[in-house]
CSV table of C-alpha atoms and ligand atoms in Angstrom, one decimal:
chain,number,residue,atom,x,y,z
A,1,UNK,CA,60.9,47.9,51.9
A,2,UNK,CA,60.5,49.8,55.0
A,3,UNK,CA,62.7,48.7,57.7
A,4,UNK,CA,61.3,48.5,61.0
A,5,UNK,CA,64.3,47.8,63.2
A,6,UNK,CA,65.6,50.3,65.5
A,7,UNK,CA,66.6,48.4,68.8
A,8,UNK,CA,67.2,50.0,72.1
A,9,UNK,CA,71.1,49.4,72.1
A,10,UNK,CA,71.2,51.4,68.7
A,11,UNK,CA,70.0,54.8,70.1
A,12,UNK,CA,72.0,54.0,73.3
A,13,UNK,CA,74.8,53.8,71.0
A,14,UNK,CA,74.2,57.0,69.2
A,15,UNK,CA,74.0,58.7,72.6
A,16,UNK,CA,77.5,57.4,73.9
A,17,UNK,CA,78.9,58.2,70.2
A,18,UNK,CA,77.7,61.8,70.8
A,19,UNK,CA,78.6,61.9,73.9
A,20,UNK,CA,82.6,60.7,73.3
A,21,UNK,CA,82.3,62.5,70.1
A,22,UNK,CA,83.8,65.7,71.6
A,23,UNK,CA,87.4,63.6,72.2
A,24,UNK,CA,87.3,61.7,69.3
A,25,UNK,CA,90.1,63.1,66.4
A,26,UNK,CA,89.1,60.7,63.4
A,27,UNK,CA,86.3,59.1,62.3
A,28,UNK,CA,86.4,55.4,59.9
A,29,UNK,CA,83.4,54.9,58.1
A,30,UNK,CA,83.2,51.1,56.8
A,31,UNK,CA,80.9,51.4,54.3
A,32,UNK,CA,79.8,47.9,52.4
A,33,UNK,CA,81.7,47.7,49.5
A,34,UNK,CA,78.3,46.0,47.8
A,35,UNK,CA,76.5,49.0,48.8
A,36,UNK,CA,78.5,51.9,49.2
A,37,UNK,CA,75.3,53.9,48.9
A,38,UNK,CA,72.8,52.5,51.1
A,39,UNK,CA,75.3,51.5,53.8
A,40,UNK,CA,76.1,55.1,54.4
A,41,UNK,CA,75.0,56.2,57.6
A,42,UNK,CA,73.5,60.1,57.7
A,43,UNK,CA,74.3,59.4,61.4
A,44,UNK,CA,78.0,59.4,61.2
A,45,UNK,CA,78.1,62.6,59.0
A,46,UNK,CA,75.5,64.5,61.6
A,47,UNK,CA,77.7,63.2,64.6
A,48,UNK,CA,81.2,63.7,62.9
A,49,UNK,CA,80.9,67.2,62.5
A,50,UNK,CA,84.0,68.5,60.8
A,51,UNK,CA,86.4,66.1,61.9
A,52,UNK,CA,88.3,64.2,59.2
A,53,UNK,CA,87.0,60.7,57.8
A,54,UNK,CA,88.7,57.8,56.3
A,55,UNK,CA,86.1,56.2,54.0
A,56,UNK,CA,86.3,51.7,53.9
A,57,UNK,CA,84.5,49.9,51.2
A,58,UNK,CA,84.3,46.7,53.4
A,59,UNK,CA,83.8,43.1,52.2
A,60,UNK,CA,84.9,44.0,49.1
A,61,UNK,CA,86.0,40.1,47.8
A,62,UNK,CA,81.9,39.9,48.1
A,63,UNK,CA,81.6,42.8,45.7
A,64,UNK,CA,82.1,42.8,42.1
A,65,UNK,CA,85.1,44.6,41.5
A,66,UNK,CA,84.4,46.5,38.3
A,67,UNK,CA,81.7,48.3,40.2
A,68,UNK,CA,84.1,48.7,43.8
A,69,UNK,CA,86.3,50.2,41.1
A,70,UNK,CA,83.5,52.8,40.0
A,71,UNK,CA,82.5,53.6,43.0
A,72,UNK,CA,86.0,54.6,44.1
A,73,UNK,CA,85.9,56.8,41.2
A,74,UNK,CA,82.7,57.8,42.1
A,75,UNK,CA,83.8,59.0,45.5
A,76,UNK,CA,87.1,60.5,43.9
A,77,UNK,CA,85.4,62.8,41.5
A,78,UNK,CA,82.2,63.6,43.7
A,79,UNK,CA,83.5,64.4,46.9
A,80,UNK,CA,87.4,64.3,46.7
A,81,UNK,CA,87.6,61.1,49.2
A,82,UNK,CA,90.1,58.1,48.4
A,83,UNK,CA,87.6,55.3,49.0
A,84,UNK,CA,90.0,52.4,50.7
A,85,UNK,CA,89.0,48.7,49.0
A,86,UNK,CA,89.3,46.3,52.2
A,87,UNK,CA,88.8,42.3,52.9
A,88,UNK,CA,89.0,43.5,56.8
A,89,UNK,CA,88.8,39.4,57.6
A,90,UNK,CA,91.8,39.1,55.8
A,91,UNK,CA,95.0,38.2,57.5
A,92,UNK,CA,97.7,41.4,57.4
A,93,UNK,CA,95.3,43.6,55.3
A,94,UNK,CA,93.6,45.9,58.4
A,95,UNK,CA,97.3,46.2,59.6
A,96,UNK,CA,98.3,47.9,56.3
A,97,UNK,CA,95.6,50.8,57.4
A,98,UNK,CA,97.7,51.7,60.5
A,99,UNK,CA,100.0,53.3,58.1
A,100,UNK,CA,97.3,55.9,56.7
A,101,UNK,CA,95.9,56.4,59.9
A,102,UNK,CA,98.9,57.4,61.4
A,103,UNK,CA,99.4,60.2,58.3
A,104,UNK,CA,95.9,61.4,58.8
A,105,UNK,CA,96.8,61.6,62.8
A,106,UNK,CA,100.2,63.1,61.9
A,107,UNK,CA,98.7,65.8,58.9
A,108,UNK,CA,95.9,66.3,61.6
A,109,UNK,CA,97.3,66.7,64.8
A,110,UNK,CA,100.8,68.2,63.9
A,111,UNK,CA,103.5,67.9,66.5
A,112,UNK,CA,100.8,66.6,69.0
A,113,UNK,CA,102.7,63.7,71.3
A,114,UNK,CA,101.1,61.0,70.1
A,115,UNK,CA,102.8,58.5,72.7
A,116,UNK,CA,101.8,60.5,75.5
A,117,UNK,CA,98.2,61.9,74.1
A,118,UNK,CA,97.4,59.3,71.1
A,119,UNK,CA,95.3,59.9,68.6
A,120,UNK,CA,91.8,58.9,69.0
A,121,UNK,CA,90.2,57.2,66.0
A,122,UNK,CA,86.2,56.0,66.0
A,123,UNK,CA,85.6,52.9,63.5
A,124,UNK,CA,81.3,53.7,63.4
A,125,UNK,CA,79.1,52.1,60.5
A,126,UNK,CA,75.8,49.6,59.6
A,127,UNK,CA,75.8,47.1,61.9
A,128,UNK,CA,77.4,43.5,60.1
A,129,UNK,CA,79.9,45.4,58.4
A,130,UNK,CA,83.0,44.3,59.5
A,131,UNK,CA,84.0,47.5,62.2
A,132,UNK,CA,84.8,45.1,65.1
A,133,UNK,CA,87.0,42.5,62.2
A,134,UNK,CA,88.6,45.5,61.6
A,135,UNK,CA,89.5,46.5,65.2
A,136,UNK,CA,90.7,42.8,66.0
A,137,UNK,CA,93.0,43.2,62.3
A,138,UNK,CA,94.3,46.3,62.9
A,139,UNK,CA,95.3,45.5,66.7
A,140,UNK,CA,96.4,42.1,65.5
A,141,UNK,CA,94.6,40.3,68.4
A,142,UNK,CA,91.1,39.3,69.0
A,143,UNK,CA,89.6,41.9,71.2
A,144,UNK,CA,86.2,42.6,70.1
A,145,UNK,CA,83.3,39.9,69.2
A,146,UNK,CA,82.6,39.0,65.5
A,147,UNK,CA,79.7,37.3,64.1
A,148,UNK,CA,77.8,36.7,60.7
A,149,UNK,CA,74.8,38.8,62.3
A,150,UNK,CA,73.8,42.2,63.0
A,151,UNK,CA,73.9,43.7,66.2
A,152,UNK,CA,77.0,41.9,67.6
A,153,UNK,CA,78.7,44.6,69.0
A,154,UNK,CA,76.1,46.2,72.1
A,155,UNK,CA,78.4,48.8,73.8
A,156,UNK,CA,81.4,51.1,72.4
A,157,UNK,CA,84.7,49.2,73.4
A,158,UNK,CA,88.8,51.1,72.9
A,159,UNK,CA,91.9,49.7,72.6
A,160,UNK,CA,95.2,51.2,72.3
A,161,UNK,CA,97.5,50.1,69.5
A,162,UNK,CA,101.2,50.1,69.4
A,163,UNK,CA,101.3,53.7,66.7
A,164,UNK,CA,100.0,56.2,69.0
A,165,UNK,CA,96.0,55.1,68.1
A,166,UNK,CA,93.6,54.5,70.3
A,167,UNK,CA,90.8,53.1,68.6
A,168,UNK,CA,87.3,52.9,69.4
A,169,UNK,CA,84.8,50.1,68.2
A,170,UNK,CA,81.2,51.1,68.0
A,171,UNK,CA,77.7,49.5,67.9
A,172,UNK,CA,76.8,49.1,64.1
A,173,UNK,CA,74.2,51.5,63.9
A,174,UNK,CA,71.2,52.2,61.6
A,175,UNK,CA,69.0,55.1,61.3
A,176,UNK,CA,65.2,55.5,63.0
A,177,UNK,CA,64.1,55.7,59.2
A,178,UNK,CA,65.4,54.4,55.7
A,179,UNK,CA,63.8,56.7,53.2
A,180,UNK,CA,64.7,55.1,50.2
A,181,UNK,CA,63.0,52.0,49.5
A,182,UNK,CA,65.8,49.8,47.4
A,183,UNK,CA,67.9,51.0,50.3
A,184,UNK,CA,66.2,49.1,52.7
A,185,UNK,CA,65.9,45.9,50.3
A,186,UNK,CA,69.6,46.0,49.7
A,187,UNK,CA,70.5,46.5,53.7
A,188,UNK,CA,68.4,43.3,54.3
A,189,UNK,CA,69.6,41.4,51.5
A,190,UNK,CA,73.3,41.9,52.4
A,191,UNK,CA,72.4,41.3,56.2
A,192,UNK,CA,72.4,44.6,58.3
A,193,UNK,CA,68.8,44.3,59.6
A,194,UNK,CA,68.4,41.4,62.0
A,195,UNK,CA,67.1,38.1,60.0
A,196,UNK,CA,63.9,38.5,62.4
A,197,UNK,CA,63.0,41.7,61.2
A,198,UNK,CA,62.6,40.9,57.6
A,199,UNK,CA,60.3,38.5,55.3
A,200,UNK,CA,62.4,36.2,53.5
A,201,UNK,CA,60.4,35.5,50.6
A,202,UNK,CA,60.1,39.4,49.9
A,203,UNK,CA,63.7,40.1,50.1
A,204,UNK,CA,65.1,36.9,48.3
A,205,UNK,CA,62.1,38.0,45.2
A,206,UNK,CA,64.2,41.4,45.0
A,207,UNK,CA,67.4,40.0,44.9
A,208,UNK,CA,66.3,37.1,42.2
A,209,UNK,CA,64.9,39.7,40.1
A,210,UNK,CA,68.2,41.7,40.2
A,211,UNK,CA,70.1,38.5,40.1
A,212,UNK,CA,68.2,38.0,36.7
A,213,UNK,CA,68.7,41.3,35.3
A,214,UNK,CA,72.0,42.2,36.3
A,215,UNK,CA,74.2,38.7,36.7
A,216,UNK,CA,72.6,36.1,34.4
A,217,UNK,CA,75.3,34.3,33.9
A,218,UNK,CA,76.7,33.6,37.3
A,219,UNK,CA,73.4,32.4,38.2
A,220,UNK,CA,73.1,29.9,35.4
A,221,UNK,CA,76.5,28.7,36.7
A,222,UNK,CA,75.7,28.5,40.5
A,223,UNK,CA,72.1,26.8,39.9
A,224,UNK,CA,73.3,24.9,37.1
A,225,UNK,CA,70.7,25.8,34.8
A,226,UNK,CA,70.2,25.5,30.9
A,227,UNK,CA,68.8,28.7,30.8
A,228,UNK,CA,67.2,31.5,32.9
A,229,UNK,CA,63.9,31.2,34.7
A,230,UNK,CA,61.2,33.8,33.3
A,231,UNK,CA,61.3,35.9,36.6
A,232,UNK,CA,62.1,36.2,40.2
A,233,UNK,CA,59.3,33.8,41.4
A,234,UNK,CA,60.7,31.4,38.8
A,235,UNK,CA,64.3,31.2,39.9
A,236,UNK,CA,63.0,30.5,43.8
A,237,UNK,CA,61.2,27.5,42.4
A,238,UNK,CA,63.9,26.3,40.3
A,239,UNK,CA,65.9,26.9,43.2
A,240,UNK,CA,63.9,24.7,45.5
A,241,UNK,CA,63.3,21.9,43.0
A,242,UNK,CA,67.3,21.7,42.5
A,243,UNK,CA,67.7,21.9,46.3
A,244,UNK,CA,65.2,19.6,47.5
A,245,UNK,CA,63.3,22.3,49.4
A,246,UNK,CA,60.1,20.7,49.2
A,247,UNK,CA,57.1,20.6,51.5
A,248,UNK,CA,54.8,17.5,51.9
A,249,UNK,CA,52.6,16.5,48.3
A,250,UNK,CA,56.0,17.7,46.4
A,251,UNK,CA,55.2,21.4,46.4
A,252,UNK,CA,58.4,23.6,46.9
A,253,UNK,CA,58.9,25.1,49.8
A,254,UNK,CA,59.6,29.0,48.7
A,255,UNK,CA,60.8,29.9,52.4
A,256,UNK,CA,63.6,27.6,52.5
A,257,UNK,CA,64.2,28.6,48.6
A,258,UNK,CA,64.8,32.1,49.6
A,259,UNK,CA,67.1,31.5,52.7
A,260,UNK,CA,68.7,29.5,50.3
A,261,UNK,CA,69.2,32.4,47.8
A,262,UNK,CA,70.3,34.6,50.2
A,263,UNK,CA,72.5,33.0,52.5
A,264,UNK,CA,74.3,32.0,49.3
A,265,UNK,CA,74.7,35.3,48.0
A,266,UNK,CA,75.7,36.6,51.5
A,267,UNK,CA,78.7,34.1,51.7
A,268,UNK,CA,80.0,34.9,48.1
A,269,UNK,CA,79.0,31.1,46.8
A,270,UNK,CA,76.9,32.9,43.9
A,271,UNK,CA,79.9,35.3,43.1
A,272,UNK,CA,81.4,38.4,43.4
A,273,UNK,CA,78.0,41.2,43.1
A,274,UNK,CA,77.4,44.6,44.0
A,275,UNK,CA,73.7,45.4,44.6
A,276,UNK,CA,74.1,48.8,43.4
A,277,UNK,CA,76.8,51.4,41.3
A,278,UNK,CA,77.2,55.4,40.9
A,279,UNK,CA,74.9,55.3,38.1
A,280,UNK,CA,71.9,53.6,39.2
A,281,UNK,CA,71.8,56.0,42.4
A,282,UNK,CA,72.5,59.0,39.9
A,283,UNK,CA,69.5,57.7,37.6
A,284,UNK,CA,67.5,57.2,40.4
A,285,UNK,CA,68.1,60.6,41.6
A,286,UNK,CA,67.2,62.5,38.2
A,287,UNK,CA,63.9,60.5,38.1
A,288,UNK,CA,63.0,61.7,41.7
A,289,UNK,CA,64.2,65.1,40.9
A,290,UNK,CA,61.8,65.1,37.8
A,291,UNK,CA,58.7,64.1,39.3
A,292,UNK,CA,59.4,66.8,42.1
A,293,UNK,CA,59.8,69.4,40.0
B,301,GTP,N1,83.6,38.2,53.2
B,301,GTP,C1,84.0,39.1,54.2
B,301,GTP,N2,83.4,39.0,55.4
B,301,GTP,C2,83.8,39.9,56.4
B,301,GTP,C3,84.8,40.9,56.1
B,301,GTP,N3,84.9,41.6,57.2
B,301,GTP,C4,84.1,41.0,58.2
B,301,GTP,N4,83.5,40.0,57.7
B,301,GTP,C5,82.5,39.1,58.3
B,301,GTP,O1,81.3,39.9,58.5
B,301,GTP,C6,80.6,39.5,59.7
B,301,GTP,C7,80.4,40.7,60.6
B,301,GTP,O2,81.6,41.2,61.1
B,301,GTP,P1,81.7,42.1,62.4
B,301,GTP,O3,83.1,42.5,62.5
B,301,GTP,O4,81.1,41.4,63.6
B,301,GTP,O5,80.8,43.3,62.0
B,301,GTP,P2,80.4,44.6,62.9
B,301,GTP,O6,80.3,45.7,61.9
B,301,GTP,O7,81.3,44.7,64.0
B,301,GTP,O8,78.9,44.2,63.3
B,301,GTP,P3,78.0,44.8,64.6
B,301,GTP,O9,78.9,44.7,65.8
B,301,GTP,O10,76.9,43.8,64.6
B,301,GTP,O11,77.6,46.1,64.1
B,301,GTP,C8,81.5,38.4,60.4
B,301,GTP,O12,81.0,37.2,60.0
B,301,GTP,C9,82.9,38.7,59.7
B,301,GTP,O13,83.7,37.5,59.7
B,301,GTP,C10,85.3,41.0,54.8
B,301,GTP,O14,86.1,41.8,54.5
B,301,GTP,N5,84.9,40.0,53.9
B,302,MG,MG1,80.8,44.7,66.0
Protein backbone atom coordinates (compact mmCIF):
# COMPACT_ATOMS: atom_id res chain seq x y z
CA UNK A 1 0.00 0.00 0.00
CA UNK A 2 1.40 3.28 -0.62
CA UNK A 3 1.08 5.60 2.28
CA UNK A 4 0.00 8.90 1.55
CA UNK A 5 0.37 10.71 4.88
CA UNK A 6 3.03 13.14 5.50
CA UNK A 7 1.38 16.02 7.64
CA UNK A 8 2.84 19.36 8.19
CA UNK A 9 3.85 18.90 11.90
CA UNK A 10 5.93 15.76 10.82
CA UNK A 11 8.52 17.71 8.59
CA UNK A 12 8.33 20.49 11.21
CA UNK A 13 9.40 17.87 13.48
CA UNK A 14 12.17 16.61 11.48
CA UNK A 15 13.43 20.24 11.23
CA UNK A 16 13.53 20.92 15.12
CA UNK A 17 15.08 17.22 15.49
CA UNK A 18 17.84 18.38 13.14
CA UNK A 19 18.06 21.38 14.44
CA UNK A 20 18.59 20.11 18.45
CA UNK A 21 20.31 17.24 17.07
CA UNK A 22 23.78 19.03 17.47
CA UNK A 23 23.17 18.87 21.64
CA UNK A 24 21.64 15.82 21.77
CA UNK A 25 24.23 12.83 23.36
CA UNK A 26 21.81 9.67 22.84
CA UNK A 27 19.33 8.63 20.74
CA UNK A 28 16.17 5.83 21.81
CA UNK A 29 14.71 4.31 18.92
CA UNK A 30 11.23 2.59 19.96
CA UNK A 31 10.78 0.39 17.38
CA UNK A 32 7.29 -1.76 17.30
CA UNK A 33 8.06 -4.81 18.68
CA UNK A 34 5.28 -6.35 15.98
CA UNK A 35 7.23 -4.80 13.33
CA UNK A 36 10.64 -4.25 14.16
CA UNK A 37 11.29 -3.90 10.49
CA UNK A 38 8.87 -1.58 9.08
CA UNK A 39 8.72 0.61 12.09
CA UNK A 40 12.33 1.59 11.65
CA UNK A 41 12.63 4.99 10.68
CA UNK A 42 15.64 5.73 7.93
CA UNK A 43 15.08 9.26 9.44
CA UNK A 44 16.55 8.58 12.83
CA UNK A 45 19.63 6.83 11.44
CA UNK A 46 20.16 9.98 8.73
CA UNK A 47 19.64 12.51 11.64
CA UNK A 48 21.51 10.48 14.42
CA UNK A 49 24.65 10.54 12.77
CA UNK A 50 27.26 8.70 14.88
CA UNK A 51 25.81 9.15 18.15
CA UNK A 52 25.01 6.03 20.14
CA UNK A 53 21.40 4.42 20.09
CA UNK A 54 19.47 2.30 22.42
CA UNK A 55 17.22 0.20 20.32
CA UNK A 56 13.18 -0.55 22.10
CA UNK A 57 11.04 -3.24 20.67
CA UNK A 58 7.84 -1.43 22.10
CA UNK A 59 4.40 -3.02 22.80
CA UNK A 60 5.90 -6.08 22.93
CA UNK A 61 2.88 -7.97 25.19
CA UNK A 62 1.05 -7.30 21.58
CA UNK A 63 3.80 -9.20 19.80
CA UNK A 64 4.25 -12.85 19.72
CA UNK A 65 7.12 -13.58 21.75
CA UNK A 66 8.82 -16.33 19.83
CA UNK A 67 9.32 -13.91 17.01
CA UNK A 68 10.27 -10.63 19.65
CA UNK A 69 12.77 -13.38 20.63
CA UNK A 70 14.13 -13.78 16.95
CA UNK A 71 14.27 -10.57 16.27
CA UNK A 72 16.42 -9.76 19.28
CA UNK A 73 18.64 -12.35 17.84
CA UNK A 74 18.27 -11.00 14.72
CA UNK A 75 19.52 -7.54 15.78
CA UNK A 76 22.32 -9.35 17.99
CA UNK A 77 23.99 -11.18 15.20
CA UNK A 78 23.26 -8.52 12.33
CA UNK A 79 24.29 -5.42 13.79
CA UNK A 80 25.77 -6.10 17.35
CA UNK A 81 22.69 -4.13 19.06
CA UNK A 82 20.90 -5.55 22.39
CA UNK A 83 17.30 -5.08 21.20
CA UNK A 84 15.44 -4.05 24.74
CA UNK A 85 11.85 -6.07 24.96
CA UNK A 86 9.43 -3.24 26.61
CA UNK A 87 5.59 -3.07 27.68
CA UNK A 88 6.43 0.89 28.15
CA UNK A 89 2.56 1.23 29.57
CA UNK A 90 3.54 -0.96 32.13
CA UNK A 91 3.80 0.20 35.68
CA UNK A 92 7.79 0.27 36.93
CA UNK A 93 9.14 -1.27 33.62
CA UNK A 94 10.33 2.29 31.71
CA UNK A 95 11.91 3.04 35.13
CA UNK A 96 14.12 -0.04 34.94
CA UNK A 97 15.64 1.72 31.58
CA UNK A 98 17.06 4.62 33.67
CA UNK A 99 19.59 2.23 34.74
CA UNK A 100 21.02 1.48 31.07
CA UNK A 101 20.73 4.90 30.08
CA UNK A 102 22.64 6.14 32.71
CA UNK A 103 25.64 3.38 31.64
CA UNK A 104 25.44 4.38 28.10
CA UNK A 105 25.66 8.29 29.43
CA UNK A 106 28.41 7.14 31.91
CA UNK A 107 30.54 4.79 29.09
CA UNK A 108 29.75 7.78 26.69
CA UNK A 109 30.36 10.83 28.37
CA UNK A 110 33.14 9.74 30.84
CA UNK A 111 33.76 11.95 33.87
CA UNK A 112 31.29 14.55 32.29
CA UNK A 113 29.22 16.25 35.48
CA UNK A 114 26.16 14.87 34.79
CA UNK A 115 24.40 16.92 37.67
CA UNK A 116 25.55 20.06 36.44
CA UNK A 117 25.64 19.25 32.37
CA UNK A 118 23.12 16.11 32.15
CA UNK A 119 23.03 13.94 29.64
CA UNK A 120 20.78 14.57 26.88
CA UNK A 121 18.83 11.62 25.58
CA UNK A 122 16.19 11.92 22.34
CA UNK A 123 13.31 9.17 22.57
CA UNK A 124 12.37 9.64 18.29
CA UNK A 125 10.24 6.84 16.41
CA UNK A 126 6.77 6.04 14.16
CA UNK A 127 4.25 7.92 15.48
CA UNK A 128 1.77 5.51 18.02
CA UNK A 129 4.53 3.81 19.34
CA UNK A 130 4.66 4.35 22.75
CA UNK A 131 7.77 7.35 22.88
CA UNK A 132 5.69 9.77 24.91
CA UNK A 133 4.41 6.38 27.52
CA UNK A 134 7.83 5.98 27.78
CA UNK A 135 8.80 9.56 28.74
CA UNK A 136 5.74 9.71 31.35
CA UNK A 137 7.30 5.86 32.74
CA UNK A 138 10.59 6.66 32.88
CA UNK A 139 10.02 10.21 34.72
CA UNK A 140 7.37 8.44 36.78
CA UNK A 141 4.79 11.28 36.21
CA UNK A 142 2.44 12.20 33.49
CA UNK A 143 4.13 14.86 31.54
CA UNK A 144 3.58 14.21 28.00
CA UNK A 145 0.00 13.37 26.14
CA UNK A 146 -0.80 9.69 25.33
CA UNK A 147 -3.37 8.40 23.00
CA UNK A 148 -4.42 5.16 21.02
CA UNK A 149 -3.75 7.44 17.69
CA UNK A 150 -1.09 8.60 15.68
CA UNK A 151 0.12 11.96 15.67
CA UNK A 152 -0.46 12.78 19.46
CA UNK A 153 2.54 14.29 20.19
CA UNK A 154 2.77 17.84 17.70
CA UNK A 155 5.92 19.55 19.08
CA UNK A 156 9.31 18.19 20.81
CA UNK A 157 8.76 18.51 24.68
CA UNK A 158 12.19 17.83 27.66
CA UNK A 159 12.10 16.92 30.95
CA UNK A 160 14.72 16.48 33.36
CA UNK A 161 14.85 13.25 35.45
CA UNK A 162 16.25 12.73 38.83
CA UNK A 163 19.78 10.59 37.13
CA UNK A 164 21.43 13.32 35.39
CA UNK A 165 18.99 12.73 32.02
CA UNK A 166 17.28 15.13 30.35
CA UNK A 167 15.03 13.60 28.06
CA UNK A 168 13.53 14.73 25.01
CA UNK A 169 10.03 13.55 23.61
CA UNK A 170 9.57 13.89 19.90
CA UNK A 171 6.81 13.94 17.28
CA UNK A 172 6.31 10.23 16.03
CA UNK A 173 7.63 10.67 12.73
CA UNK A 174 7.20 8.83 9.38
CA UNK A 175 9.05 9.25 6.18
CA UNK A 176 7.85 11.34 2.87
CA UNK A 177 7.83 7.83 1.16
CA UNK A 178 7.47 3.98 2.27
CA UNK A 179 9.14 2.08 -0.45
CA UNK A 180 8.24 -1.19 0.57
CA UNK A 181 4.78 -2.06 -0.03
CA UNK A 182 4.02 -4.79 3.04
CA UNK A 183 5.72 -2.03 4.98
CA UNK A 184 3.11 0.30 4.49
CA UNK A 185 0.29 -2.48 5.06
CA UNK A 186 1.81 -3.48 8.24
CA UNK A 187 2.30 0.40 9.55
CA UNK A 188 -1.45 0.81 8.90
CA UNK A 189 -2.54 -2.27 10.25
CA UNK A 190 -0.70 -1.76 13.66
CA UNK A 191 -1.94 2.03 13.60
CA UNK A 192 0.96 4.44 12.77
CA UNK A 193 -0.83 6.12 9.80
CA UNK A 194 -3.78 8.17 10.83
CA UNK A 195 -7.18 5.89 10.60
CA UNK A 196 -8.29 8.71 7.86
CA UNK A 197 -5.52 8.05 5.64
CA UNK A 198 -6.13 4.50 5.04
CA UNK A 199 -9.05 2.12 3.48
CA UNK A 200 -10.27 -0.13 5.93
CA UNK A 201 -11.50 -2.90 3.91
CA UNK A 202 -7.94 -2.99 2.11
CA UNK A 203 -5.95 -3.14 5.20
CA UNK A 204 -8.16 -5.49 7.32
CA UNK A 205 -8.11 -8.08 3.67
CA UNK A 206 -4.13 -8.08 4.28
CA UNK A 207 -4.20 -8.75 7.71
CA UNK A 208 -7.07 -11.61 7.37
CA UNK A 209 -5.09 -13.24 4.85
CA UNK A 210 -2.02 -13.17 7.10
CA UNK A 211 -4.22 -13.97 10.04
CA UNK A 212 -5.10 -17.10 7.95
CA UNK A 213 -1.78 -18.13 6.91
CA UNK A 214 0.25 -17.43 9.80
CA UNK A 215 -2.16 -17.70 13.17
CA UNK A 216 -5.03 -20.16 12.34
CA UNK A 217 -5.60 -21.25 15.36
CA UNK A 218 -5.90 -18.16 17.46
CA UNK A 219 -8.35 -17.01 15.05
CA UNK A 220 -10.62 -20.09 15.19
CA UNK A 221 -10.40 -19.34 19.01
CA UNK A 222 -11.22 -15.53 18.96
CA UNK A 223 -14.14 -15.89 16.12
CA UNK A 224 -15.26 -19.04 17.53
CA UNK A 225 -15.17 -20.91 14.45
CA UNK A 226 -15.39 -24.67 13.45
CA UNK A 227 -12.97 -24.19 10.96
CA UNK A 228 -11.16 -21.56 8.83
CA UNK A 229 -12.87 -19.49 6.22
CA UNK A 230 -11.47 -20.19 2.57
CA UNK A 231 -9.70 -16.69 2.34
CA UNK A 232 -9.34 -13.26 3.59
CA UNK A 233 -12.78 -12.04 2.14
CA UNK A 234 -14.22 -15.01 3.91
CA UNK A 235 -13.14 -14.38 7.36
CA UNK A 236 -14.60 -10.52 7.08
CA UNK A 237 -17.89 -12.04 6.34
CA UNK A 238 -17.77 -14.65 8.95
CA UNK A 239 -16.71 -11.87 10.94
CA UNK A 240 -19.66 -9.71 10.29
CA UNK A 241 -22.26 -12.47 10.41
CA UNK A 242 -20.93 -13.42 14.05
CA UNK A 243 -20.87 -9.71 15.02
CA UNK A 244 -23.96 -8.53 13.75
CA UNK A 245 -22.34 -6.11 11.29
CA UNK A 246 -25.07 -6.12 8.96
CA UNK A 247 -26.48 -3.49 6.55
CA UNK A 248 -30.31 -3.24 5.68
CA UNK A 249 -31.78 -6.65 3.44
CA UNK A 250 -29.25 -8.80 5.87
CA UNK A 251 -26.14 -8.20 3.77
CA UNK A 252 -22.93 -7.84 5.89
CA UNK A 253 -21.57 -4.87 6.33
CA UNK A 254 -17.62 -5.53 5.34
CA UNK A 255 -16.59 -1.84 6.60
CA UNK A 256 -17.58 -2.43 10.10
CA UNK A 257 -16.24 -6.14 9.62
CA UNK A 258 -12.84 -4.80 9.02
CA UNK A 259 -12.71 -2.15 11.90
CA UNK A 260 -13.73 -4.86 13.67
CA UNK A 261 -10.72 -7.08 12.68
CA UNK A 262 -8.46 -4.55 13.27
CA UNK A 263 -9.25 -2.70 16.27
CA UNK A 264 -9.23 -6.25 17.76
CA UNK A 265 -5.99 -7.11 16.66
CA UNK A 266 -4.58 -3.58 17.68
CA UNK A 267 -5.78 -4.12 21.38
CA UNK A 268 -4.29 -7.65 21.66
CA UNK A 269 -8.04 -9.36 22.01
CA UNK A 270 -6.97 -11.71 18.91
CA UNK A 271 -3.56 -12.58 20.70
CA UNK A 272 -0.14 -11.98 20.92
CA UNK A 273 1.08 -11.56 16.75
CA UNK A 274 3.99 -10.14 15.11
CA UNK A 275 3.23 -9.05 11.44
CA UNK A 276 6.56 -9.83 10.40
CA UNK A 277 10.20 -11.84 11.54
CA UNK A 278 13.98 -11.78 10.38
CA UNK A 279 13.23 -14.28 7.88
CA UNK A 280 10.44 -13.05 5.99
CA UNK A 281 12.38 -9.66 5.49
CA UNK A 282 15.60 -11.75 4.64
CA UNK A 283 13.44 -13.83 1.96
CA UNK A 284 12.04 -10.87 0.76
CA UNK A 285 15.24 -9.39 0.25
CA UNK A 286 16.88 -12.35 -1.85
CA UNK A 287 13.85 -12.37 -4.15
CA UNK A 288 14.35 -8.49 -4.78
CA UNK A 289 17.91 -9.03 -5.10
CA UNK A 290 17.26 -11.82 -7.77
CA UNK A 291 15.03 -10.12 -9.99
CA UNK A 292 17.54 -7.09 -9.94
CA UNK A 293 20.32 -8.88 -10.86
N1 LIG B 1 -0.20 -2.62 24.61
C1 LIG B 1 0.65 -1.62 24.74
N2 LIG B 1 0.25 -0.36 24.49
C2 LIG B 1 1.15 0.63 24.65
C3 LIG B 1 2.46 0.41 25.08
N3 LIG B 1 3.11 1.60 25.14
C4 LIG B 1 2.21 2.54 24.76
N4 LIG B 1 1.02 1.96 24.46
C5 LIG B 1 -0.20 2.63 23.99
O1 LIG B 1 0.05 3.07 22.67
C6 LIG B 1 -0.68 4.28 22.41
C7 LIG B 1 0.27 5.33 21.88
O2 LIG B 1 1.14 5.75 22.90
P1 LIG B 1 1.88 7.16 22.85
O3 LIG B 1 2.86 7.16 23.98
O4 LIG B 1 0.94 8.28 22.74
O5 LIG B 1 2.67 7.00 21.48
P2 LIG B 1 3.65 8.06 20.79
O6 LIG B 1 4.75 7.25 20.17
O7 LIG B 1 4.03 9.12 21.72
O8 LIG B 1 2.69 8.60 19.63
P3 LIG B 1 2.78 10.01 18.81
O9 LIG B 1 2.99 11.10 19.78
O10 LIG B 1 1.46 10.08 18.15
O11 LIG B 1 3.89 9.83 17.85
C8 LIG B 1 -1.36 4.66 23.72
O12 LIG B 1 -2.69 4.20 23.67
C9 LIG B 1 -0.55 3.89 24.75
O13 LIG B 1 -1.33 3.59 25.90
C10 LIG B 1 2.86 -0.94 25.35
O14 LIG B 1 3.99 -1.25 25.71
N5 LIG B 1 1.90 -1.90 25.17
MG1 LIG C 1 3.75 11.13 21.64
Amino acid sequence: MAIQWYPGHMQKARNKIKESMPLIDIVIEVLDARIPYSSENPLVDELRGKRPCITLLNKSDLADPATTKAWQQYYERERGVKAIALVAEKKGEAKNLIQKISQVAKTMLGDRNLEKNPARVMIMGIPNVGKSTLMNGLNGKVLAKVGNEPAVTKIQQSTRLADGVLLFDTPGMLWPKVEDEDSGYRLAVTGAIKNTAIEFEDIALYAANYFLEYYPELILARYKLKQLPEDDIGLLEEIGRRRGALRSGGHIDIHKASELLINEFRTGMIGRISLETPEMIASKKAMLSRVES
